[in-house]
mmCIF file of C-alpha atoms in Angstrom:
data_model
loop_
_atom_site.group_PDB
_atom_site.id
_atom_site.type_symbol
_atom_site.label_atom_id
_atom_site.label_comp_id
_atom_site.label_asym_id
_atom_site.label_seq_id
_atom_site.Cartn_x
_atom_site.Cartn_y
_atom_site.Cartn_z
ATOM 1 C CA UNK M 1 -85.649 55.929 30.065
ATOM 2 C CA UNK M 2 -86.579 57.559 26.928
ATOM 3 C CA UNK M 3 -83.789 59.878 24.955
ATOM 4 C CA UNK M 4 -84.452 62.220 22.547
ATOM 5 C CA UNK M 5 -81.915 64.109 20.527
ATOM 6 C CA UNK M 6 -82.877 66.940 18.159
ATOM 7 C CA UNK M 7 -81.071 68.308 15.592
ATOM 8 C CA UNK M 8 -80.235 71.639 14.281
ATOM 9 C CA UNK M 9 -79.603 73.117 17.308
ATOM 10 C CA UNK M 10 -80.447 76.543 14.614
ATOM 11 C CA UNK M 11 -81.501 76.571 11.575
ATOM 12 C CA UNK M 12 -81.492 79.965 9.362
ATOM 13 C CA UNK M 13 -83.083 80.128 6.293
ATOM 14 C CA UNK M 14 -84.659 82.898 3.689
ATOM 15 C CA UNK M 15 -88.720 83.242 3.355
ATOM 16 C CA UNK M 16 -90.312 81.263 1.625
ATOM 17 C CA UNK M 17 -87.394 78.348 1.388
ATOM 18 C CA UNK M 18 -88.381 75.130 3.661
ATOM 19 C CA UNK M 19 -86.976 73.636 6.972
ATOM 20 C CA UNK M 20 -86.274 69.944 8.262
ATOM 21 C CA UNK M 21 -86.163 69.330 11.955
ATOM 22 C CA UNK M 22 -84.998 65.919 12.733
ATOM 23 C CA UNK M 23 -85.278 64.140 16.343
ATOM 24 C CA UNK M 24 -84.398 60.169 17.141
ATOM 25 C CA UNK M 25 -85.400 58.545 20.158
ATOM 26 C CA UNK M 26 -84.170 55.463 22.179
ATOM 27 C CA UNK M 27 -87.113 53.876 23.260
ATOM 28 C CA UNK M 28 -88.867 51.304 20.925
ATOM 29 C CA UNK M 29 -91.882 51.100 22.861
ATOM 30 C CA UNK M 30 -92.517 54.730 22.158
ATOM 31 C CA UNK M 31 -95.393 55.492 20.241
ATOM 32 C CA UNK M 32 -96.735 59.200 19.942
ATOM 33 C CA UNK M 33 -94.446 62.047 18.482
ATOM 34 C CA UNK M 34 -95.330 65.381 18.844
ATOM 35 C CA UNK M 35 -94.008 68.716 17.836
ATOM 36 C CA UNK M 36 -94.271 72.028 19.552
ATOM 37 C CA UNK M 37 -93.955 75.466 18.524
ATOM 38 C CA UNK M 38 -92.794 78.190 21.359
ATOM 39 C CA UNK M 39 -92.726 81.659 20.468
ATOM 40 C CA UNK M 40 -91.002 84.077 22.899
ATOM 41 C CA UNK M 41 -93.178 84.777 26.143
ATOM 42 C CA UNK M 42 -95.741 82.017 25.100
ATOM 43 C CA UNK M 43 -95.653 78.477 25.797
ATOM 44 C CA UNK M 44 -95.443 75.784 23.852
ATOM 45 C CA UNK M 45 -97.973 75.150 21.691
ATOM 46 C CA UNK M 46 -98.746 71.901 19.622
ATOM 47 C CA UNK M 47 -98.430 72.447 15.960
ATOM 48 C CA UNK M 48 -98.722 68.797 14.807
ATOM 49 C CA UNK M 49 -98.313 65.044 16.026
ATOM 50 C CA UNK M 50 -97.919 61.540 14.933
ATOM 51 C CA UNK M 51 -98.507 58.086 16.110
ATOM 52 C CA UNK M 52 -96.421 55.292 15.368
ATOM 53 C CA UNK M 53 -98.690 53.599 13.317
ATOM 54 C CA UNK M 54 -98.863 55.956 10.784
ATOM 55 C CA UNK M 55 -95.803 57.086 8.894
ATOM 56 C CA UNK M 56 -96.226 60.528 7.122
ATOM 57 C CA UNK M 57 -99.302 63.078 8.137
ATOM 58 C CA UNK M 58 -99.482 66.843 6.727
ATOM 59 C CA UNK M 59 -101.153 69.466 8.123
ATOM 60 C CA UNK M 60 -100.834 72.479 4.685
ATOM 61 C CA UNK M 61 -97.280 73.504 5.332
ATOM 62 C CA UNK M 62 -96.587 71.317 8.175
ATOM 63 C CA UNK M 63 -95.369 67.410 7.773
ATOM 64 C CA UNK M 64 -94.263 65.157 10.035
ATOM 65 C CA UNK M 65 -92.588 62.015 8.794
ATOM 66 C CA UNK M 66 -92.177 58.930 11.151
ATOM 67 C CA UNK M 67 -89.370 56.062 10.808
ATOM 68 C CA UNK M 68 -89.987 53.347 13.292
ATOM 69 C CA UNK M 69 -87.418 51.431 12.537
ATOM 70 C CA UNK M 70 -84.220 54.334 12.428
ATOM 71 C CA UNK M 71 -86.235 55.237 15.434
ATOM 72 C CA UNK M 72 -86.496 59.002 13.954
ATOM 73 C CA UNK M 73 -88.924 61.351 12.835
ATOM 74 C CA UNK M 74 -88.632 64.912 10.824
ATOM 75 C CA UNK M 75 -90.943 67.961 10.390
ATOM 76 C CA UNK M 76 -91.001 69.424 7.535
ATOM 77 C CA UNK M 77 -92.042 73.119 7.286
ATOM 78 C CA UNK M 78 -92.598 74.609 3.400
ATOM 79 C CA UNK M 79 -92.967 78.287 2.170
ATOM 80 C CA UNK M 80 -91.584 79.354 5.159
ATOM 81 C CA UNK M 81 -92.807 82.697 6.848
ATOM 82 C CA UNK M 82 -91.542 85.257 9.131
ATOM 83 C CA UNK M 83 -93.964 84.192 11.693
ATOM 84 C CA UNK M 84 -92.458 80.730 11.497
ATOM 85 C CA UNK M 85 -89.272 82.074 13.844
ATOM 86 C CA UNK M 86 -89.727 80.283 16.843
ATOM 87 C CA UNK M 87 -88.408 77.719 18.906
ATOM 88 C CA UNK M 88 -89.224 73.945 17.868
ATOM 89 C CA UNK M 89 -89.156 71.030 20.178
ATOM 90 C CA UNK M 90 -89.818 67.617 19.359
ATOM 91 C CA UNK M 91 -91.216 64.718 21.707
ATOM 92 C CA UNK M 92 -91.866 61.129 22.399
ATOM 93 C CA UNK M 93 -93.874 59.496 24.814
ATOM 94 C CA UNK M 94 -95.160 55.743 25.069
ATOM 95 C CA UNK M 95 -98.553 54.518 26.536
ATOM 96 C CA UNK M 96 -97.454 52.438 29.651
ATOM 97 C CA UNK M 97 -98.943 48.645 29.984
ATOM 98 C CA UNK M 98 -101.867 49.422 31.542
ATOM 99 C CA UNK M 99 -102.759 51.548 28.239
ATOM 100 C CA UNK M 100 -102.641 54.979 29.979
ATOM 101 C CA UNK M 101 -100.548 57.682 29.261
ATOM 102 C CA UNK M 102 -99.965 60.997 31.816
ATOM 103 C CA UNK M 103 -98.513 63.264 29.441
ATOM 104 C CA UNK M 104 -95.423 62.349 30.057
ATOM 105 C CA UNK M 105 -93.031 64.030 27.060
ATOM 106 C CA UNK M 106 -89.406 63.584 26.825
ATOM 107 C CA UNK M 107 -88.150 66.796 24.864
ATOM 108 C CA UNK M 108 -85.800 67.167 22.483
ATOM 109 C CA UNK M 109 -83.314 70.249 23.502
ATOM 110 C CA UNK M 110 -85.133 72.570 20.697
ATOM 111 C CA UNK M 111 -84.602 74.256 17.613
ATOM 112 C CA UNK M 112 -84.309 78.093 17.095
ATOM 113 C CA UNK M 113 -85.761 78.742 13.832
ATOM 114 C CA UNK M 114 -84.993 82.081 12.598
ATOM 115 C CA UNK M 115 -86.566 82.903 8.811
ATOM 116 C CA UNK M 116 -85.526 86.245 7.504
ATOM 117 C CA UNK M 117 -87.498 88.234 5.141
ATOM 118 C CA UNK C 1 -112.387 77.591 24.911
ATOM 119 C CA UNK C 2 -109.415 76.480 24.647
ATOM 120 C CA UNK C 3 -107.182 77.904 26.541
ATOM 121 C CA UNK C 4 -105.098 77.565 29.978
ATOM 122 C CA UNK C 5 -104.468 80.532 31.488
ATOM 123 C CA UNK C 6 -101.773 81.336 34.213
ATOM 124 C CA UNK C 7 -101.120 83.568 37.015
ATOM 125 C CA UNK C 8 -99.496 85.791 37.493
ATOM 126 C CA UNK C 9 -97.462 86.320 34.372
ATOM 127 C CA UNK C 10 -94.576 87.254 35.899
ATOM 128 C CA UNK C 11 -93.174 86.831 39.909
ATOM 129 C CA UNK C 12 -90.440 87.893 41.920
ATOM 130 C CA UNK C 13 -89.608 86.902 45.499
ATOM 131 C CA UNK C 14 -87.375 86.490 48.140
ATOM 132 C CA UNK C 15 -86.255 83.279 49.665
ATOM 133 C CA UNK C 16 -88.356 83.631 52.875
ATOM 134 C CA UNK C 17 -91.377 84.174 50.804
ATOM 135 C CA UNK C 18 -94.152 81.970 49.940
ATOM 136 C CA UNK C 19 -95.770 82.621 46.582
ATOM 137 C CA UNK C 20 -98.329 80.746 44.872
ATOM 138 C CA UNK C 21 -98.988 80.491 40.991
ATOM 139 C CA UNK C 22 -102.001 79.511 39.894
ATOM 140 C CA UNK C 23 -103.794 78.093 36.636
ATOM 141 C CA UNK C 24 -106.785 77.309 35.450
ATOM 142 C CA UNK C 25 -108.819 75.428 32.317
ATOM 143 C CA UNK C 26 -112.430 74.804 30.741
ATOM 144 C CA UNK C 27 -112.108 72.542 28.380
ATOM 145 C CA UNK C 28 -113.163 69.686 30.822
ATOM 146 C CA UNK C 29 -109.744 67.921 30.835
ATOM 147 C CA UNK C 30 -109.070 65.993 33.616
ATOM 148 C CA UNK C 31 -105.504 65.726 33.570
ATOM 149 C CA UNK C 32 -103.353 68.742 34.773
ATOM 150 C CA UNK C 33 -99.406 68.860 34.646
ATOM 151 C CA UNK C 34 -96.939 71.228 35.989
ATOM 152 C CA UNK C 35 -93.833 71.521 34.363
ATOM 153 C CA UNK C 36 -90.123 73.876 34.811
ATOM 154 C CA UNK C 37 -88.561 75.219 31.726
ATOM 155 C CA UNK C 38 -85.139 76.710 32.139
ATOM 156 C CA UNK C 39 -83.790 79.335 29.470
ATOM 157 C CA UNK C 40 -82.593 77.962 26.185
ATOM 158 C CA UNK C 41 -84.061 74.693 27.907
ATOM 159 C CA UNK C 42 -86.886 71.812 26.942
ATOM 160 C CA UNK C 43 -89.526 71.980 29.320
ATOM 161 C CA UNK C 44 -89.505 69.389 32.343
ATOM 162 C CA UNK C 45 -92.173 67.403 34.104
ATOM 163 C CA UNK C 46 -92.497 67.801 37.653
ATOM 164 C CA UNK C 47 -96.395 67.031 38.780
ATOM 165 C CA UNK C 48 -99.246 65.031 37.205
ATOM 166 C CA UNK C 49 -102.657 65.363 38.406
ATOM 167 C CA UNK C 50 -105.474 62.700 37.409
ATOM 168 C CA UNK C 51 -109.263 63.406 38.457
ATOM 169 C CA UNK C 52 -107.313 66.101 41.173
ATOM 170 C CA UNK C 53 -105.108 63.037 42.501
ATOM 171 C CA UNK C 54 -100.815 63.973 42.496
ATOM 172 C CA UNK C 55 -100.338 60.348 39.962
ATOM 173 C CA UNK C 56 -96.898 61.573 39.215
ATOM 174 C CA UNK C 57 -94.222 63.802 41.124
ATOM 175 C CA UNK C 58 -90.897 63.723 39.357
ATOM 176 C CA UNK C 59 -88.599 63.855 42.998
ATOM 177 C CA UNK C 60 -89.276 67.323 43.001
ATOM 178 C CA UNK C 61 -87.906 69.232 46.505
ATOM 179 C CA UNK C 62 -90.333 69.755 48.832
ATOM 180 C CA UNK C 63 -90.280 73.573 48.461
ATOM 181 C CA UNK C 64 -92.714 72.935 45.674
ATOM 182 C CA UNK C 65 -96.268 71.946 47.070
ATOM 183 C CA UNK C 66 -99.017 71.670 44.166
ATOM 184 C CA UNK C 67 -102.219 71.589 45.142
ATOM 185 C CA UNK C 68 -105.710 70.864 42.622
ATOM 186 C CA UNK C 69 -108.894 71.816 44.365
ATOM 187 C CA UNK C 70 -110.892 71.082 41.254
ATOM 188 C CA UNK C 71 -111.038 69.507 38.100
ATOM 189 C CA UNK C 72 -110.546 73.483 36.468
ATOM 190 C CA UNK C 73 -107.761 74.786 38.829
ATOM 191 C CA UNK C 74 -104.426 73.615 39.870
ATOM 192 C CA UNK C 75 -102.153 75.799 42.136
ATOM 193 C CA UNK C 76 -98.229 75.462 42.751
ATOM 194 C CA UNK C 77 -97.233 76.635 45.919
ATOM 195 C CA UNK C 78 -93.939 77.951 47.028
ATOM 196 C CA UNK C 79 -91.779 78.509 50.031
ATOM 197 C CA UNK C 80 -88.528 79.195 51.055
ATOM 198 C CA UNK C 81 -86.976 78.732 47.322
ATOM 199 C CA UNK C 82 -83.350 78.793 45.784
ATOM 200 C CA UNK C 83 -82.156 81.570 43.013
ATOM 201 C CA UNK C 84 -81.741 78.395 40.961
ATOM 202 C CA UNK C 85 -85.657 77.820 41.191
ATOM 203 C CA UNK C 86 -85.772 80.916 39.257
ATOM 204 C CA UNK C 87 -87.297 79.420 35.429
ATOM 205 C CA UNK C 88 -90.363 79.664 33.232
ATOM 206 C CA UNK C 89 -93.455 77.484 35.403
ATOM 207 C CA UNK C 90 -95.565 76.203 32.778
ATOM 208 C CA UNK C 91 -99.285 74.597 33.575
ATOM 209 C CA UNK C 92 -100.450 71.927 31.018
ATOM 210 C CA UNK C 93 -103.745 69.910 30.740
ATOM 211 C CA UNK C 94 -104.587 66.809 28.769
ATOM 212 C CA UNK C 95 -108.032 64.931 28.448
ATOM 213 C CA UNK C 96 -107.450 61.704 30.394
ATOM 214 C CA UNK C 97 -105.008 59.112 28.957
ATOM 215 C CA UNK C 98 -104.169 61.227 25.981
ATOM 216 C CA UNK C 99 -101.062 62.015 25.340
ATOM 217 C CA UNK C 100 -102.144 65.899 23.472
ATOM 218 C CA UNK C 101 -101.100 68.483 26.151
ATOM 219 C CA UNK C 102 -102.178 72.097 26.063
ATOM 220 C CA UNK C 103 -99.668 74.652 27.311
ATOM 221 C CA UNK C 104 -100.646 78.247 28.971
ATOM 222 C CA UNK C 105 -98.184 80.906 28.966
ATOM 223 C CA UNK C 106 -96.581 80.425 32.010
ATOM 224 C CA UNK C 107 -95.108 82.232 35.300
ATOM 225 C CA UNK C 108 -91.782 83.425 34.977
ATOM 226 C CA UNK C 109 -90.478 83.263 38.129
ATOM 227 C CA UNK C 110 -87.775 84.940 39.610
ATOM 228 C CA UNK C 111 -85.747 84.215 42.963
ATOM 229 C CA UNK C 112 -83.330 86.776 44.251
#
């Protein structure tokens, strides 16, 4: 099955600086990547996602990059804020043959993202 | 709306009990998931539901009985339970075959 390793475990940084997430993943035929944010008491909550044929998408201070063939991906987070602290898990999933897909994520083990004022 | 919305926020029982957590969604997906998150943990699939048919039960013990009377509602029912049951239940929903799952808050459960 599909593994997904995520690294920092934490990250720390000062406002305003940015933040790289990085995740790989085992299984070629995977082809959707997303990342979620989850703040404490909430759940997770999608903050941006990419398929595999594209290789870069930006969403203002949010960027994901793909790498199909390192098998990894990266977000990117810029200007970072306060309200950025949270924890960040990346995902893969792949569409099965008979071109349906359940949902089925495999997580990366998170990020705690802590930005200090 | 856009929103899933879980109950009750938080839970605590006993292992004789039999508790059930509930969640519901309007956006018209058809796809509802239930999933376990344990602290400092990703979360973990353990039921699919496709147009309110179980398509997908990750070996979970039978302690754990879902249930989806309609397309909007999906229920996770629980008896006789372990402490190490005790985790963060989180509902998700998806329009069908897409991948793009919306999370509510979840139940945080606890099992003494």
């Amino acid at each position: 099955g599909e593994n997904v390793e995520q690294h920092p475990s934490t990250l720390s940084v000062q406002e305003g600086d940015s933040a790289v997430i990085k995740c790989t993943y085992s299984d070629s035929a995977s082809n959707y990547f997303p990342w979620y944010k989850q703040e404490l008491g909430k759940g997770p909550q999608l903050i941006i996602d990419i398929r595999s044929n594209v290789g870069e998408k930006k969403d203002q201070r949010i960027a994901v990059t793909l790498n199909k063939t390192a098998k990894h991906f990266s977000l990117h987070i810029t200007e970072t804020q306060p309200e950025d602290s949270a924890v960040y898990f990346c995902a893969a999933s792949s569409t099965n043959a008979g071109g349906t897909s359940y949902g089925k994520l495999t997580f990366g083990q998170g990020t705690i993202l802590t930005v200090h004022p | 709306d856009t929103e899933v919305t879980q109950t009750p926020k938080h839970l605590v029982m006993g292992m004789t009990n039999k508790k059930s957590l509930k969640c519901e969604q309007h956006m018209g997906h058809r796809a509802m998931y239930w999933y376990k998150q344990k602290a400092k943990k990703p979360p973990e699939l353990m039921f699919v539901y496709s147009y309110e048919k179980l398509s997908i039960n990750e070996s979970v013990p039978s302690r754990f009985s879902p249930e989806c009377p309609n397309s909007s509602l999906l229920n996770l029912h629980l008896h006789a339970l372990q402490p190490e049951d005790s985790a963060l239940y989180l509902c998700a929903s998806s329009e069908q075959n897409d991948e793009k799952l919306f999370f509510g808050s979840g139940t945080q459960l606890s099992v003494l």
